[in-house]
């Protein structure tokens, strides 16, 4: 069997090398926590954060042209022409790079502001406090800074706090935060519970529009994702003395299905389209939406899950909040029959989100080839045979 993780590169490697990076970390860096690093005035950033020349960020990337979708087109009594125009704009953007903006989305602006403000209540804590929610190796939820991950090079200049969200698990976000952080985090937990619920509602509405945009029934993807196992992630990118040498989030495609991103007004999101990096400028009150690998498979490759990254700056902290919609763990992922034909035959094997999650958590560092590499892995393992429909 081919093993995918070798060092930090996704290349085949000799079987003796462990598939997951672990122990061997640089002593100097390990002795220094991310908190100490970002608070320090050291202008020499540790080598683990330096990116090779060909991957170093371009801080003045041209702006990506993306449509702004008014979600009001979905409301009853709406204008059918406006709806079909919006669906067409979504179709065009998703075939190209998978990114678009949404406005008039119905998410309360006060909730959006609070979701960004409350982040400071957590990320401003002492490291020992944040570590009460420490994310362990191989886990998807909790607090993580670069040093607890499985990689030792090309580290991201950020810290994150992630929660599981499932619509069928009442108050799951609130309970998680109170369990890990204590009763003082009840209001904080409630706020992100409420925010996750708003994101889930918007994600399902987006799935209606996306269904229409692919010529399917309006309810097709909405029904598919009504039960889901999603993630809410708070990204905190501290200022960096050498923003031209490092990245807040390295180039990756989202393995999940649909991402709804709330970025603050600082800017830093970049997308690789037409062979170069473009920036996605912040628009007050709007969300950035993008297609993930799982949806690329669900659309039989018609909609693209595109490489993107986040750059940092030396002036100010940048914050973003991402909701990653994903199917139930064991639900079979396969394209709608209407999207498979002689001109566009099946691109990917049947799989489950559980399988892709395991692959990206344990065997592979997400990049532009994730879905192809995963498909090969599934085929090698014959695990598609085990899916019970
Ligand atoms: C992500 C991501 C971009 C950003 O969290 O997957 O791509 O701007 N974030 O924070
Ligand atoms: Ni992403």
Short mmCIF file of C-alpha atoms and ligand atoms in Angstrom, two decimals:
data_model
loop_
_atom_site.label_atom_id
_atom_site.label_comp_id
_atom_site.label_asym_id
_atom_site.label_seq_id
_atom_site.Cartn_x
_atom_site.Cartn_y
_atom_site.Cartn_z
CA UNK A 1 0.00 0.00 0.00
CA UNK A 2 1.24 3.49 -0.77
CA UNK A 3 1.76 5.64 2.29
CA UNK A 4 1.21 9.31 1.79
CA UNK A 5 2.86 11.29 4.53
CA UNK A 6 6.60 11.57 4.26
CA UNK A 7 8.04 14.42 6.24
CA UNK A 8 5.55 17.11 5.44
CA UNK A 9 5.24 16.17 1.80
CA UNK A 10 2.59 13.93 0.37
CA UNK A 11 4.92 11.61 -1.49
CA UNK A 12 5.24 7.83 -1.36
CA UNK A 13 7.75 6.82 1.27
CA UNK A 14 9.56 3.74 2.53
CA UNK A 15 7.28 1.64 4.78
CA UNK A 16 9.56 2.02 7.81
CA UNK A 17 8.69 5.72 8.21
CA UNK A 18 5.67 6.40 10.44
CA UNK A 19 2.59 7.68 8.63
CA UNK A 20 1.95 10.37 11.20
CA UNK A 21 4.60 12.81 12.31
CA UNK A 22 5.16 12.93 15.97
CA UNK A 23 7.90 13.28 18.52
CA UNK A 24 10.91 14.77 16.78
CA UNK A 25 10.50 18.47 17.23
CA UNK A 26 13.09 21.16 17.51
CA UNK A 27 13.92 21.65 21.20
CA UNK A 28 14.20 25.42 21.01
CA UNK A 29 10.77 25.77 19.49
CA UNK A 30 9.15 23.21 21.69
CA UNK A 31 10.39 25.08 24.73
CA UNK A 32 8.62 28.17 23.41
CA UNK A 33 4.85 28.22 23.27
CA UNK A 34 2.99 29.95 20.48
CA UNK A 35 1.86 32.54 23.02
CA UNK A 36 5.44 33.38 23.96
CA UNK A 37 6.37 33.51 20.33
CA UNK A 38 3.70 36.00 19.30
CA UNK A 39 4.13 38.17 22.35
CA UNK A 40 7.87 38.31 21.87
CA UNK A 41 9.59 41.00 19.87
CA UNK A 42 11.91 38.54 18.19
CA UNK A 43 12.01 39.41 14.54
CA UNK A 44 13.63 36.07 13.74
CA UNK A 45 10.76 33.67 13.51
CA UNK A 46 11.59 29.99 14.12
CA UNK A 47 12.49 28.06 11.00
CA UNK A 48 9.44 25.83 11.39
CA UNK A 49 7.31 28.81 10.32
CA UNK A 50 9.32 29.64 7.23
CA UNK A 51 7.86 28.61 3.90
CA UNK A 52 9.93 27.67 0.85
CA UNK A 53 10.44 30.43 -1.73
CA UNK A 54 7.90 29.07 -4.20
CA UNK A 55 5.22 29.04 -1.49
CA UNK A 56 5.99 32.35 0.19
CA UNK A 57 2.98 34.67 0.24
CA UNK A 58 2.41 37.48 -2.20
CA UNK A 59 0.97 40.28 -0.09
CA UNK A 60 -0.31 42.32 -3.03
CA UNK A 61 -2.30 39.65 -4.90
CA UNK A 62 -4.90 40.96 -7.38
CA UNK A 63 -8.51 40.70 -6.30
CA UNK A 64 -10.55 37.62 -7.23
CA UNK A 65 -13.67 38.37 -9.22
CA UNK A 66 -16.54 36.64 -7.40
CA UNK A 67 -20.29 37.14 -7.57
CA UNK A 68 -22.32 38.52 -4.67
CA UNK A 69 -25.43 36.43 -4.14
CA UNK A 70 -28.52 37.96 -2.54
CA UNK A 71 -30.16 35.15 -0.57
CA UNK A 72 -33.48 37.00 -0.74
CA UNK A 73 -34.03 35.31 -4.12
CA UNK A 74 -34.99 32.12 -2.26
CA UNK A 75 -37.77 33.67 -0.22
CA UNK A 76 -41.29 32.82 -1.21
CA UNK A 77 -42.96 35.34 -3.43
CA UNK A 78 -39.53 36.11 -4.88
CA UNK A 79 -38.83 36.92 -8.46
CA UNK A 80 -38.22 33.69 -10.48
CA UNK A 81 -35.96 35.55 -12.87
CA UNK A 82 -33.79 36.83 -10.01
CA UNK A 83 -33.59 33.26 -8.66
CA UNK A 84 -32.44 31.80 -11.96
CA UNK A 85 -29.89 34.61 -12.38
CA UNK A 86 -28.49 33.93 -8.90
CA UNK A 87 -28.34 30.18 -9.65
CA UNK A 88 -26.50 30.92 -12.88
CA UNK A 89 -23.96 33.13 -11.09
CA UNK A 90 -23.40 30.36 -8.51
CA UNK A 91 -22.97 27.82 -11.31
CA UNK A 92 -20.40 29.94 -13.11
CA UNK A 93 -18.38 30.69 -9.98
CA UNK A 94 -18.45 27.09 -8.73
CA UNK A 95 -17.32 25.66 -12.06
CA UNK A 96 -14.37 28.06 -12.04
CA UNK A 97 -13.10 28.22 -8.46
CA UNK A 98 -15.98 27.54 -6.07
CA UNK A 99 -15.96 30.93 -4.27
CA UNK A 100 -18.76 33.48 -3.95
CA UNK A 101 -20.13 36.03 -1.44
CA UNK A 102 -23.57 36.00 0.17
CA UNK A 103 -25.49 39.04 1.42
CA UNK A 104 -29.06 39.55 2.66
CA UNK A 105 -28.57 36.15 4.29
CA UNK A 106 -30.81 36.73 7.29
CA UNK A 107 -28.07 36.20 9.91
CA UNK A 108 -28.46 38.82 12.65
CA UNK A 109 -25.68 41.41 12.40
CA UNK A 110 -25.42 41.67 16.18
CA UNK A 111 -24.81 37.91 16.36
CA UNK A 112 -22.09 38.26 13.71
CA UNK A 113 -20.40 41.09 15.63
CA UNK A 114 -20.57 39.22 18.92
CA UNK A 115 -19.17 36.04 17.35
CA UNK A 116 -16.08 38.02 16.35
CA UNK A 117 -15.80 39.96 19.62
CA UNK A 118 -16.18 36.91 21.88
CA UNK A 119 -13.18 35.27 20.24
CA UNK A 120 -10.93 37.58 22.29
CA UNK A 121 -12.40 36.18 25.52
CA UNK A 122 -10.86 32.84 24.66
CA UNK A 123 -7.71 33.68 22.70
CA UNK A 124 -6.78 36.38 25.23
CA UNK A 125 -6.54 33.79 28.04
CA UNK A 126 -3.30 32.43 29.48
CA UNK A 127 -2.07 29.40 27.58
CA UNK A 128 -2.74 27.15 30.59
CA UNK A 129 -6.41 28.21 30.50
CA UNK A 130 -6.75 27.69 26.75
CA UNK A 131 -5.22 24.27 27.18
CA UNK A 132 -8.27 23.15 29.15
CA UNK A 133 -9.79 22.71 25.69
CA UNK A 134 -6.57 21.29 24.18
CA UNK A 135 -7.11 19.39 20.95
CA UNK A 136 -5.23 16.11 20.98
CA UNK A 137 -3.43 14.53 18.06
CA UNK A 138 -5.92 13.06 15.61
CA UNK A 139 -8.89 14.91 17.15
CA UNK A 140 -10.95 17.46 15.24
CA UNK A 141 -12.21 19.61 18.10
CA UNK A 142 -10.63 21.87 20.70
CA UNK A 143 -7.82 24.40 20.96
CA UNK A 144 -4.81 24.05 18.71
CA UNK A 145 -1.76 26.12 18.01
CA UNK A 146 0.89 25.07 15.53
CA UNK A 147 2.96 23.06 17.95
CA UNK A 148 0.43 20.45 18.84
CA UNK A 149 -0.16 19.34 15.28
CA UNK A 150 1.42 16.44 13.49
CA UNK A 151 3.64 18.61 11.30
CA UNK A 152 7.03 20.11 12.07
CA UNK A 153 7.59 22.38 9.09
CA UNK A 154 5.64 25.01 7.18
CA UNK A 155 3.65 25.67 10.36
CA UNK A 156 0.68 28.05 10.22
CA UNK A 157 0.86 31.35 12.13
CA UNK A 158 -2.44 30.91 13.94
CA UNK A 159 -4.31 29.34 16.79
CA UNK A 160 -7.75 27.82 16.46
CA UNK A 161 -10.69 26.66 18.56
CA UNK A 162 -13.01 24.14 16.91
CA UNK A 163 -16.35 22.65 17.93
CA UNK A 164 -18.47 19.84 16.62
CA UNK A 165 -21.94 20.94 15.51
CA UNK A 166 -24.78 18.50 14.85
CA UNK A 167 -28.36 19.72 14.44
CA UNK A 168 -29.64 16.55 16.16
CA UNK A 169 -27.50 17.07 19.29
CA UNK A 170 -29.15 19.86 21.33
CA UNK A 171 -26.75 22.47 22.69
CA UNK A 172 -23.69 20.45 21.68
CA UNK A 173 -21.45 23.52 21.35
CA UNK A 174 -22.57 25.02 24.65
CA UNK A 175 -22.09 21.71 26.47
CA UNK A 176 -18.64 21.19 25.02
CA UNK A 177 -17.45 24.62 26.14
CA UNK A 178 -18.91 24.35 29.63
CA UNK A 179 -17.46 20.85 30.03
CA UNK A 180 -13.97 21.86 28.95
CA UNK A 181 -13.74 25.49 30.14
CA UNK A 182 -16.10 25.60 33.12
CA UNK A 183 -19.35 27.37 34.00
CA UNK A 184 -17.81 30.79 33.23
CA UNK A 185 -17.97 29.85 29.57
CA UNK A 186 -21.74 29.26 29.55
CA UNK A 187 -22.55 32.55 27.74
CA UNK A 188 -19.64 32.08 25.38
CA UNK A 189 -20.89 28.56 24.60
CA UNK A 190 -24.46 29.77 24.08
CA UNK A 191 -23.27 32.44 21.66
CA UNK A 192 -21.38 29.97 19.45
CA UNK A 193 -24.27 27.51 19.74
CA UNK A 194 -26.56 30.19 18.37
CA UNK A 195 -24.05 31.17 15.70
CA UNK A 196 -23.63 27.51 14.60
CA UNK A 197 -27.39 27.17 14.31
CA UNK A 198 -27.55 30.29 12.14
CA UNK A 199 -24.72 28.90 9.97
CA UNK A 200 -26.48 25.55 9.64
CA UNK A 201 -29.68 27.27 8.51
CA UNK A 202 -27.80 29.37 5.98
CA UNK A 203 -25.83 26.34 4.75
CA UNK A 204 -29.07 24.45 4.05
CA UNK A 205 -30.49 27.45 2.19
CA UNK A 206 -27.31 27.62 0.16
CA UNK A 207 -27.75 23.93 -0.63
CA UNK A 208 -31.18 24.75 -2.08
CA UNK A 209 -29.64 27.36 -4.35
CA UNK A 210 -26.76 25.04 -5.27
CA UNK A 211 -29.25 22.25 -6.09
CA UNK A 212 -31.09 24.58 -8.47
CA UNK A 213 -27.79 25.76 -9.93
CA UNK A 214 -26.91 22.17 -10.89
CA UNK A 215 -30.32 21.57 -12.46
CA UNK A 216 -31.42 19.29 -9.61
CA UNK A 217 -34.43 19.47 -7.37
CA UNK A 218 -34.29 22.44 -4.96
CA UNK A 219 -34.54 20.03 -2.01
CA UNK A 220 -31.96 17.50 -3.25
CA UNK A 221 -28.86 18.66 -1.33
CA UNK A 222 -30.86 20.29 1.43
CA UNK A 223 -32.32 16.87 2.25
CA UNK A 224 -28.90 15.25 1.95
CA UNK A 225 -27.44 17.66 4.54
CA UNK A 226 -30.42 18.12 6.87
CA UNK A 227 -28.70 15.68 9.19
CA UNK A 228 -25.06 16.67 9.26
CA UNK A 229 -21.87 16.46 11.32
CA UNK A 230 -20.24 19.84 10.93
CA UNK A 231 -17.45 21.91 12.45
CA UNK A 232 -17.32 25.52 13.64
CA UNK A 233 -13.75 26.85 13.80
CA UNK A 234 -12.51 30.13 15.25
CA UNK A 235 -9.22 31.22 13.60
CA UNK A 236 -7.00 33.73 15.40
CA UNK A 237 -4.06 35.07 13.38
CA UNK A 238 -1.74 37.21 15.54
CA UNK A 239 0.41 39.87 13.87
CA UNK A 240 3.75 38.52 12.67
CA UNK A 241 7.06 40.40 12.41
CA UNK A 242 7.84 38.63 9.13
CA UNK A 243 4.52 38.30 7.28
CA UNK A 244 6.32 37.83 3.97
CA UNK A 245 8.01 34.63 5.16
CA UNK A 246 5.14 32.74 6.74
CA UNK A 247 1.45 31.94 6.28
CA UNK A 248 -1.54 32.06 8.63
CA UNK A 249 -3.06 29.03 6.93
CA UNK A 250 -1.07 27.20 4.26
CA UNK A 251 -2.47 26.32 0.83
CA UNK A 252 -5.24 23.75 1.19
CA UNK A 253 -8.62 22.82 -0.14
CA UNK A 254 -11.32 22.26 2.48
CA UNK A 255 -12.02 18.51 2.71
CA UNK A 256 -15.56 19.30 3.94
CA UNK A 257 -18.59 20.03 1.74
CA UNK A 258 -19.38 23.74 2.01
CA UNK A 259 -17.54 26.43 3.96
CA UNK A 260 -19.17 29.64 5.19
CA UNK A 261 -16.49 32.08 6.32
CA UNK A 262 -16.93 35.26 8.30
CA UNK A 263 -13.72 37.25 7.98
CA UNK A 264 -13.10 40.54 9.76
CA UNK A 265 -12.10 43.72 7.93
CA UNK A 266 -8.33 43.09 8.06
CA UNK A 267 -8.08 40.94 4.93
CA UNK A 268 -5.79 37.99 4.23
CA UNK A 269 -7.80 35.30 2.43
CA UNK A 270 -6.28 34.29 -0.91
CA UNK A 271 -7.47 31.87 -3.60
CA UNK A 272 -5.42 30.14 -6.29
CA UNK A 273 -7.30 30.59 -9.56
CA UNK A 274 -6.12 30.98 -13.16
CA UNK A 275 -2.63 29.87 -12.13
CA UNK A 276 -2.09 32.65 -9.60
CA UNK A 277 -2.98 33.83 -6.12
CA UNK A 278 -5.84 36.30 -5.76
CA UNK A 279 -7.15 38.03 -2.66
CA UNK A 280 -10.75 37.99 -1.47
CA UNK A 281 -11.32 41.44 0.00
CA UNK A 282 -13.49 41.67 3.13
CA UNK A 283 -17.03 42.98 2.54
CA UNK A 284 -18.81 44.16 5.72
CA UNK A 285 -21.83 42.03 6.56
CA UNK A 286 -21.12 39.41 3.87
CA UNK A 287 -20.02 35.78 4.19
CA UNK A 288 -17.51 34.13 1.87
CA UNK A 289 -18.78 30.74 0.69
CA UNK A 290 -16.67 28.03 -0.91
CA UNK A 291 -17.08 24.50 -2.18
CA UNK A 292 -15.11 21.73 -0.39
CA UNK A 293 -13.71 18.41 -1.61
CA UNK A 294 -16.72 16.38 -0.46
CA UNK A 295 -19.09 18.54 -2.47
CA UNK A 296 -16.77 18.37 -5.46
CA UNK A 297 -17.30 14.60 -5.33
CA UNK A 298 -21.07 15.00 -4.78
CA UNK A 299 -21.22 17.13 -7.94
CA UNK A 300 -19.11 14.56 -9.85
CA UNK A 301 -16.30 17.11 -10.22
CA UNK A 302 -18.49 19.77 -11.85
CA UNK A 303 -18.07 22.18 -8.94
CA UNK A 304 -14.49 22.90 -7.86
CA UNK A 305 -12.92 22.77 -4.46
CA UNK A 306 -10.17 25.32 -4.87
CA UNK A 307 -6.81 25.84 -3.19
CA UNK A 308 -6.79 28.77 -0.77
CA UNK A 309 -4.70 30.16 2.10
CA UNK A 310 -4.55 33.00 4.60
CA UNK A 311 -1.72 35.52 4.82
CA UNK A 312 -0.81 37.43 7.99
CA UNK A 313 0.41 40.98 8.56
CA UNK A 314 2.67 42.83 10.98
CA UNK A 315 0.10 45.38 12.18
CA UNK A 316 -2.90 43.71 13.66
CA UNK A 317 -4.55 40.47 14.68
CA UNK A 318 -6.90 38.99 12.07
CA UNK A 319 -9.90 36.86 13.01
CA UNK A 320 -12.12 34.59 10.97
CA UNK A 321 -14.85 32.07 11.76
CA UNK A 322 -15.48 29.11 9.48
CA UNK A 323 -18.49 26.81 9.46
CA UNK A 324 -17.69 23.58 7.63
CA UNK A 325 -20.81 21.71 6.56
CA UNK A 326 -20.26 17.94 6.31
CA UNK A 327 -22.51 14.92 5.84
CA UNK A 328 -23.20 12.44 8.62
CA UNK A 329 -20.04 10.39 9.12
CA UNK A 330 -21.27 7.14 7.56
CA UNK A 331 -23.57 8.53 4.87
CA UNK A 332 -22.49 7.34 1.41
CA UNK A 333 -21.14 10.18 -0.71
CA UNK A 334 -21.95 9.68 -4.39
CA UNK A 335 -23.07 12.05 -7.14
CA UNK A 336 -26.70 12.51 -8.20
CA UNK A 337 -27.53 10.28 -11.16
CA UNK A 338 -28.33 13.37 -13.26
CA UNK A 339 -24.71 14.56 -12.97
CA UNK A 340 -23.16 11.38 -14.37
CA UNK A 341 -23.24 10.74 -18.10
CA UNK A 342 -21.06 9.61 -21.00
CA UNK A 343 -19.44 13.04 -21.31
CA UNK A 344 -18.86 13.27 -17.56
CA UNK A 345 -18.43 9.73 -16.19
CA UNK A 346 -17.96 8.96 -12.47
CA UNK A 347 -14.86 10.80 -11.23
CA UNK A 348 -14.56 9.49 -7.69
CA UNK A 349 -15.42 6.26 -5.89
CA UNK A 350 -18.19 6.11 -3.29
CA UNK A 351 -16.83 7.10 0.09
CA UNK A 352 -17.91 8.42 3.46
CA UNK A 353 -17.01 11.66 5.22
CA UNK A 354 -15.60 9.45 8.02
CA UNK A 355 -13.15 8.02 5.49
CA UNK A 356 -12.06 11.36 4.06
CA UNK A 357 -11.77 12.88 7.53
CA UNK A 358 -9.50 10.05 8.65
CA UNK A 359 -7.43 10.40 5.50
CA UNK A 360 -6.88 14.15 5.96
CA UNK A 361 -6.34 13.85 9.72
CA UNK A 362 -3.94 10.94 9.70
CA UNK A 363 -2.46 10.25 6.31
CA UNK A 364 -2.42 13.36 4.16
CA UNK A 365 -1.85 17.09 4.44
CA UNK A 366 -4.68 18.74 2.47
CA UNK A 367 -3.65 20.22 -0.84
CA UNK A 368 -4.94 20.57 -4.38
CA UNK A 369 -4.70 16.81 -4.96
CA UNK A 370 -6.48 15.65 -1.82
CA UNK A 371 -9.50 14.20 -3.56
CA UNK A 372 -7.48 12.34 -6.21
CA UNK A 373 -5.08 10.96 -3.62
CA UNK A 374 -8.00 9.95 -1.41
CA UNK A 375 -9.78 8.25 -4.32
CA UNK A 376 -6.66 6.22 -4.97
CA UNK A 377 -6.42 5.34 -1.30
CA UNK A 378 -10.08 4.25 -1.21
CA UNK A 379 -9.58 2.11 -4.27
CA UNK A 380 -6.41 0.55 -2.83
CA UNK A 381 -8.16 -0.26 0.40
CA UNK A 382 -11.27 -1.52 -1.31
CA UNK A 383 -13.10 0.29 1.46
CA UNK A 384 -15.82 1.35 -0.95
CA UNK A 385 -17.04 -2.23 -0.81
CA UNK A 386 -17.73 -1.84 2.90
CA UNK A 387 -20.19 1.01 2.50
CA UNK A 388 -23.65 -0.18 3.43
CA UNK A 389 -26.30 1.75 1.58
C1 LIG B 1 -10.01 27.60 6.76
C2 LIG B 1 -9.61 28.76 5.92
C3 LIG B 1 -9.26 31.12 5.70
C4 LIG B 1 -9.28 32.35 6.52
O1 LIG B 1 -10.16 27.81 8.00
O2 LIG B 1 -10.15 26.50 6.20
O3 LIG B 1 -9.36 28.57 4.77
O4 LIG B 1 -9.33 33.42 5.90
N1 LIG B 1 -9.55 29.97 6.48
O5 LIG B 1 -9.23 32.28 7.74
NI1 LIG B 2 -10.06 26.61 4.16
#
